[in-house]
CSV table of C-alpha atoms in Angstrom, one decimal:
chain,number,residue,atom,x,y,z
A,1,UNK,CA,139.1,-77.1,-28.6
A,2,UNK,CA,136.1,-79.4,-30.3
A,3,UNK,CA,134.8,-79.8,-27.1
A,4,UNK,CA,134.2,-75.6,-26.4
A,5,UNK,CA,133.6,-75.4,-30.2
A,6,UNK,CA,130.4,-77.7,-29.6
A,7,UNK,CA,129.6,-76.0,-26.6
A,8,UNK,CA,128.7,-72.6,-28.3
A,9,UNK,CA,127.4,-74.7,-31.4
A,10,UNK,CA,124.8,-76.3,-29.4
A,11,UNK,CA,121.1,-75.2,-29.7
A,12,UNK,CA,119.7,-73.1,-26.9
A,13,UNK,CA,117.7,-75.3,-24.5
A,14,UNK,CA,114.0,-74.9,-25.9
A,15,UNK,CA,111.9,-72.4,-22.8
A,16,UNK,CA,109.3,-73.5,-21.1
A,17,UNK,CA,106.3,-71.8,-20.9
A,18,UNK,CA,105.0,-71.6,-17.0
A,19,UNK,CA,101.5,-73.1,-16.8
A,20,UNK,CA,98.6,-70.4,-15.6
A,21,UNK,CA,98.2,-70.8,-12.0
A,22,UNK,CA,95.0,-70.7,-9.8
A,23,UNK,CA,94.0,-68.4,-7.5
A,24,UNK,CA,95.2,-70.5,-4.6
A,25,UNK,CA,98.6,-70.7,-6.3
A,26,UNK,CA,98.9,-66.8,-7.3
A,27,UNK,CA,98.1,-66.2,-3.6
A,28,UNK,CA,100.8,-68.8,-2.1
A,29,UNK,CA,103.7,-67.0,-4.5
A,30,UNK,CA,102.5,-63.7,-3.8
A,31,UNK,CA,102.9,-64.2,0.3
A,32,UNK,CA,106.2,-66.4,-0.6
A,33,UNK,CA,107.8,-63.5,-2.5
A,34,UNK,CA,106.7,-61.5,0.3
A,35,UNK,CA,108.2,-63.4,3.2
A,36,UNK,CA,111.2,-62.1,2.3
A,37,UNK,CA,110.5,-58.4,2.8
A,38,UNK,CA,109.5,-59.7,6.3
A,39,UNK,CA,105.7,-60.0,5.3
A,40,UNK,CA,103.4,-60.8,8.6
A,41,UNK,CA,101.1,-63.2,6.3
A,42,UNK,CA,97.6,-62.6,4.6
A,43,UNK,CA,94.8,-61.0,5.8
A,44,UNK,CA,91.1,-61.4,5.1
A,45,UNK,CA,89.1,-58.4,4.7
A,46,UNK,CA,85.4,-57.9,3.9
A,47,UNK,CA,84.1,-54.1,4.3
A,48,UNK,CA,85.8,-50.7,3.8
A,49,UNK,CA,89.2,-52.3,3.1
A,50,UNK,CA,87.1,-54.9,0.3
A,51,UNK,CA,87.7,-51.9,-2.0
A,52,UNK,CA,90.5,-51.2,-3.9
A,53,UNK,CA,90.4,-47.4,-3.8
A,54,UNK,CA,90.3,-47.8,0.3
A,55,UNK,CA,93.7,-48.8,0.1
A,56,UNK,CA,96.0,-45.7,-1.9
A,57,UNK,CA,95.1,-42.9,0.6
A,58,UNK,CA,96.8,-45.3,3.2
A,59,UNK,CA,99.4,-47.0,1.5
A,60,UNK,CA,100.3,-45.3,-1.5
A,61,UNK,CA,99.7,-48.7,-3.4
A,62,UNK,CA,96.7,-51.0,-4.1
A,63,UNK,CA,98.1,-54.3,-2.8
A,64,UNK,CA,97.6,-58.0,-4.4
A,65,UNK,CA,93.8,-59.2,-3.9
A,66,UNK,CA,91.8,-62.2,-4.3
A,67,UNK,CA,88.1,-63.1,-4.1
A,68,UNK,CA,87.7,-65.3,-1.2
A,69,UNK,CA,85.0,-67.1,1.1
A,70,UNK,CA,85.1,-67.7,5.0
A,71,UNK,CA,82.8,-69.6,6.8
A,72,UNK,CA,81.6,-69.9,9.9
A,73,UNK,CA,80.9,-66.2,10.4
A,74,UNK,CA,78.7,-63.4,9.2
A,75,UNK,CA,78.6,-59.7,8.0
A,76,UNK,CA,77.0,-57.3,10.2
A,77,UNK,CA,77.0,-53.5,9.8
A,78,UNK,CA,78.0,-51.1,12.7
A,79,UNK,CA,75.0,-48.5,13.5
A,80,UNK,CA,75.5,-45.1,12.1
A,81,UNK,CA,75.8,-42.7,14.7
A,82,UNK,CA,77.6,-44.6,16.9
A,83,UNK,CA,81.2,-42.6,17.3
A,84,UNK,CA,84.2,-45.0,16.7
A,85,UNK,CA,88.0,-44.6,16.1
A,86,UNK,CA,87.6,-44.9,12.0
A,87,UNK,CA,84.5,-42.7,11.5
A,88,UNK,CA,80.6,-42.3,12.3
A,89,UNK,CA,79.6,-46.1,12.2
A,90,UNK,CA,78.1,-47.3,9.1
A,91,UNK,CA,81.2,-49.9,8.5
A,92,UNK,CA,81.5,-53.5,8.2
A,93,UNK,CA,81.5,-55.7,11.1
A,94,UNK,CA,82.6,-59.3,11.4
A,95,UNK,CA,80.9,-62.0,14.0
A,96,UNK,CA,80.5,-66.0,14.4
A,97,UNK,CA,78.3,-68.1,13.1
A,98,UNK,CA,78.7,-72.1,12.7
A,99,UNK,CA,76.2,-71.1,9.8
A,100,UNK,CA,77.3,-68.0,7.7
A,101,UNK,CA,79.8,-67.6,5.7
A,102,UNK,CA,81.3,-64.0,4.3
A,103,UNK,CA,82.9,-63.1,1.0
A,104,UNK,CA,85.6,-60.9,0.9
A,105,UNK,CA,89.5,-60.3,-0.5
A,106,UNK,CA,92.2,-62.0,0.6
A,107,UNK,CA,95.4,-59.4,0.6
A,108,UNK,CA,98.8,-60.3,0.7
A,109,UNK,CA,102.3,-59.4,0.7
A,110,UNK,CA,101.6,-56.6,3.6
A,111,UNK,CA,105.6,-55.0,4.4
A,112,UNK,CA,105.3,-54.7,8.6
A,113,UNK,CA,104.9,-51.0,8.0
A,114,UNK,CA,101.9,-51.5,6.2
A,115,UNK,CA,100.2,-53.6,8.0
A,116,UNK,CA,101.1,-51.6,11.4
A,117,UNK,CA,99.5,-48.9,9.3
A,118,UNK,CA,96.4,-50.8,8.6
A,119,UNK,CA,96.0,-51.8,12.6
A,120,UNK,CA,96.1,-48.4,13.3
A,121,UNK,CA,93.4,-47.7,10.7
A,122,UNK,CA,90.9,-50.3,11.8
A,123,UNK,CA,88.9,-49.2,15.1
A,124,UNK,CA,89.5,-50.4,18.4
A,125,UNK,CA,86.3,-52.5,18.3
A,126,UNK,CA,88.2,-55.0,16.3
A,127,UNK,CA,90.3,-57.9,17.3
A,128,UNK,CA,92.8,-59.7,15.1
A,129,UNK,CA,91.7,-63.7,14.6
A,130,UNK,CA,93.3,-66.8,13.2
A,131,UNK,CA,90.9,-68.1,10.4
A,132,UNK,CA,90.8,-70.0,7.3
A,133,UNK,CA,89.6,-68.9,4.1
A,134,UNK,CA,89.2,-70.4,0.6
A,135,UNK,CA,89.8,-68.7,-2.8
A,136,UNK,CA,86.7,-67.9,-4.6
A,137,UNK,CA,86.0,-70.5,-7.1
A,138,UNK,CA,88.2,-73.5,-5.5
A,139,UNK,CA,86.8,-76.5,-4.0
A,140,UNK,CA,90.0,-77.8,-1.9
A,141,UNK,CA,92.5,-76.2,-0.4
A,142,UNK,CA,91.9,-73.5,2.7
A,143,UNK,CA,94.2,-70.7,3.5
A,144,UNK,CA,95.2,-70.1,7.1
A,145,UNK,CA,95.1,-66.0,7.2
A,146,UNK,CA,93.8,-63.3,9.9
A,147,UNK,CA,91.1,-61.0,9.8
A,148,UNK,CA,89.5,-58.3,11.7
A,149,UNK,CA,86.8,-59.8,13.6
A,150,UNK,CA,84.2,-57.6,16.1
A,151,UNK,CA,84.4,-57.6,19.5
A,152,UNK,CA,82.0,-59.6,21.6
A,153,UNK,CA,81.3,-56.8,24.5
A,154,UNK,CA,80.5,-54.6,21.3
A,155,UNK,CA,77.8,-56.4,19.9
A,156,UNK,CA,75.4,-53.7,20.9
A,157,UNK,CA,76.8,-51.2,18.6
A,158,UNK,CA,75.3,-53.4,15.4
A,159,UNK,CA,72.6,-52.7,13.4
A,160,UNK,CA,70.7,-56.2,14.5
A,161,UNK,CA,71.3,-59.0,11.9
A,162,UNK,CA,71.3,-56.5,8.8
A,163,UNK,CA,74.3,-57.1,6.6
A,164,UNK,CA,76.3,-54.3,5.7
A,165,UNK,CA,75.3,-52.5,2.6
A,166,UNK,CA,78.3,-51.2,0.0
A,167,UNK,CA,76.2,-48.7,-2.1
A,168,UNK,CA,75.3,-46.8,0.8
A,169,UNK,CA,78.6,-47.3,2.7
A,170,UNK,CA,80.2,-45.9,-0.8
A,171,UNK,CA,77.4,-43.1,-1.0
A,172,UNK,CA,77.3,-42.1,2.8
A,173,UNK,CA,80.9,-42.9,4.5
A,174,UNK,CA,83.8,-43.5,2.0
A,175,UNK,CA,85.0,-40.5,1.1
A,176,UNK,CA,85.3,-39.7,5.3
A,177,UNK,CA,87.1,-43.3,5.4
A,178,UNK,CA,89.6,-42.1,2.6
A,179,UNK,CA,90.4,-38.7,4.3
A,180,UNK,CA,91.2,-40.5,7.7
A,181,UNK,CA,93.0,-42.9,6.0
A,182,UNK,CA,95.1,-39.8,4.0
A,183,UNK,CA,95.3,-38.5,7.3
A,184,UNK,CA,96.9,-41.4,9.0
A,185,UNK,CA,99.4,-42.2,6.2
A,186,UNK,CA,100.4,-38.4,6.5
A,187,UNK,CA,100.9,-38.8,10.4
A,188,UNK,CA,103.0,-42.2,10.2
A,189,UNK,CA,105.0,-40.3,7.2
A,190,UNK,CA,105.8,-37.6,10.4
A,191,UNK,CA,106.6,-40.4,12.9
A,192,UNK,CA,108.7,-42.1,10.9
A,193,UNK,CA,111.2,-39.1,10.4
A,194,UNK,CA,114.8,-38.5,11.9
A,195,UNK,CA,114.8,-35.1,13.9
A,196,UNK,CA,116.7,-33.8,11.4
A,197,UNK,CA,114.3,-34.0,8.8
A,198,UNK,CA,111.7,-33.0,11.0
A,199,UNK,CA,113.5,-29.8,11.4
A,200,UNK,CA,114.0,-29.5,7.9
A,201,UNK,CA,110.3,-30.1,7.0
A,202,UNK,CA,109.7,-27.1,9.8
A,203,UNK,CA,112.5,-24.6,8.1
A,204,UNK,CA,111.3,-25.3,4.7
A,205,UNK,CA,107.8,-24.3,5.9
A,206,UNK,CA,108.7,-21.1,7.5
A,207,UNK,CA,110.7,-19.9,4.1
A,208,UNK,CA,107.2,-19.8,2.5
């Protein structure tokens, strides 16, 4: 009756317009929006993976990334010629230091496939560690994260104290770096079939 009559009468509620958010903030929604996809949390990275075109040979997709500081460590650079898992040397290292800090990107809303994928891309004279991080331009506020950080017993494999140099990593080693990674995201693509595709992948081949 009047009441219902009122009802549809009655002015739209007037929208509100969302506020901009931080950095800080567009990195907490980002990993909560995540979370439910069964994201393993944020991750701090500060050489090869620093780059967004690093990351579509491996995953496809150029994930969410923010400028962001760590202290308490430094940048070293892994000597070239020294054979690892992920290439010739010549990549980013990361060691302690109650005196350095290190900026990077902070990446989030990794699916568990992904970052599976990114473990396996990242050499074997890494270890994952606990840190905290703050966004590039805030003054409060750290984010707990993980990051990549060198092994101790492979500290001879560095290049001294010399920090590790973009432009030449870019000139010298990236385009190796994307082919592995292209080459790794092909290989979990295999693994990650049913026999039956498998077989169907083989069939289709031989037809050729």
């Amino acid at each position: 009756g009047a009441s219902a009559a009122m009802e549809l009468g009655a002015a739209a509620p007037t929208p509100r317009v969302r506020p901009p958010m931080d950095a800080a903030a567009r990195v907490a929604e980002t990993a909560a929006q995540a979370a439910t996809l069964g994201d393993w949390g944020p991750i701090f990275v500060y050489g090869s993976f620093s780059m967004p075109q690093a990351w579509m040979p491996l995953l496809g997709r150029v994930p969410e990334m923010t400028a962001a500081t760590l202290r308490g460590h430094v940048r070293r650079s892994v000597r070239q010629g020294i054979w690892c898992a992920s290439g010739f040397g010549g990549f980013a290292a990361l060691m302690e230091d109650p005196d350095g800090f290190v900026i990077g990107q902070l990446v989030t809303g990794l699916r568990p496939a992904e970052r599976r994928l990114l473990d396996h891309a990242v050499d074997d004279g890494f270890e994952l560690a606990t840190v905290k991080v703050r966004s590039l331009g805030e003054t409060i506020g750290d984010l707990e994260c993980v990051t990549y950080r060198w092994r101790e017993e492979f500290e001879d494999a560095l290049d001294g104290e010399k920090d590790w140099d973009i432009e030449v990593y870019m000139e010298e080693h990236l385009d190796e770096f994307m082919e592995l990674c292209t080459d790794m995201r092909k290989s979990h693509d295999l693994e990650s079939l049913s026999d039956e595709d498998l077989k169907a992948r083989m069939l289709s081949r031989r037809r050729r």
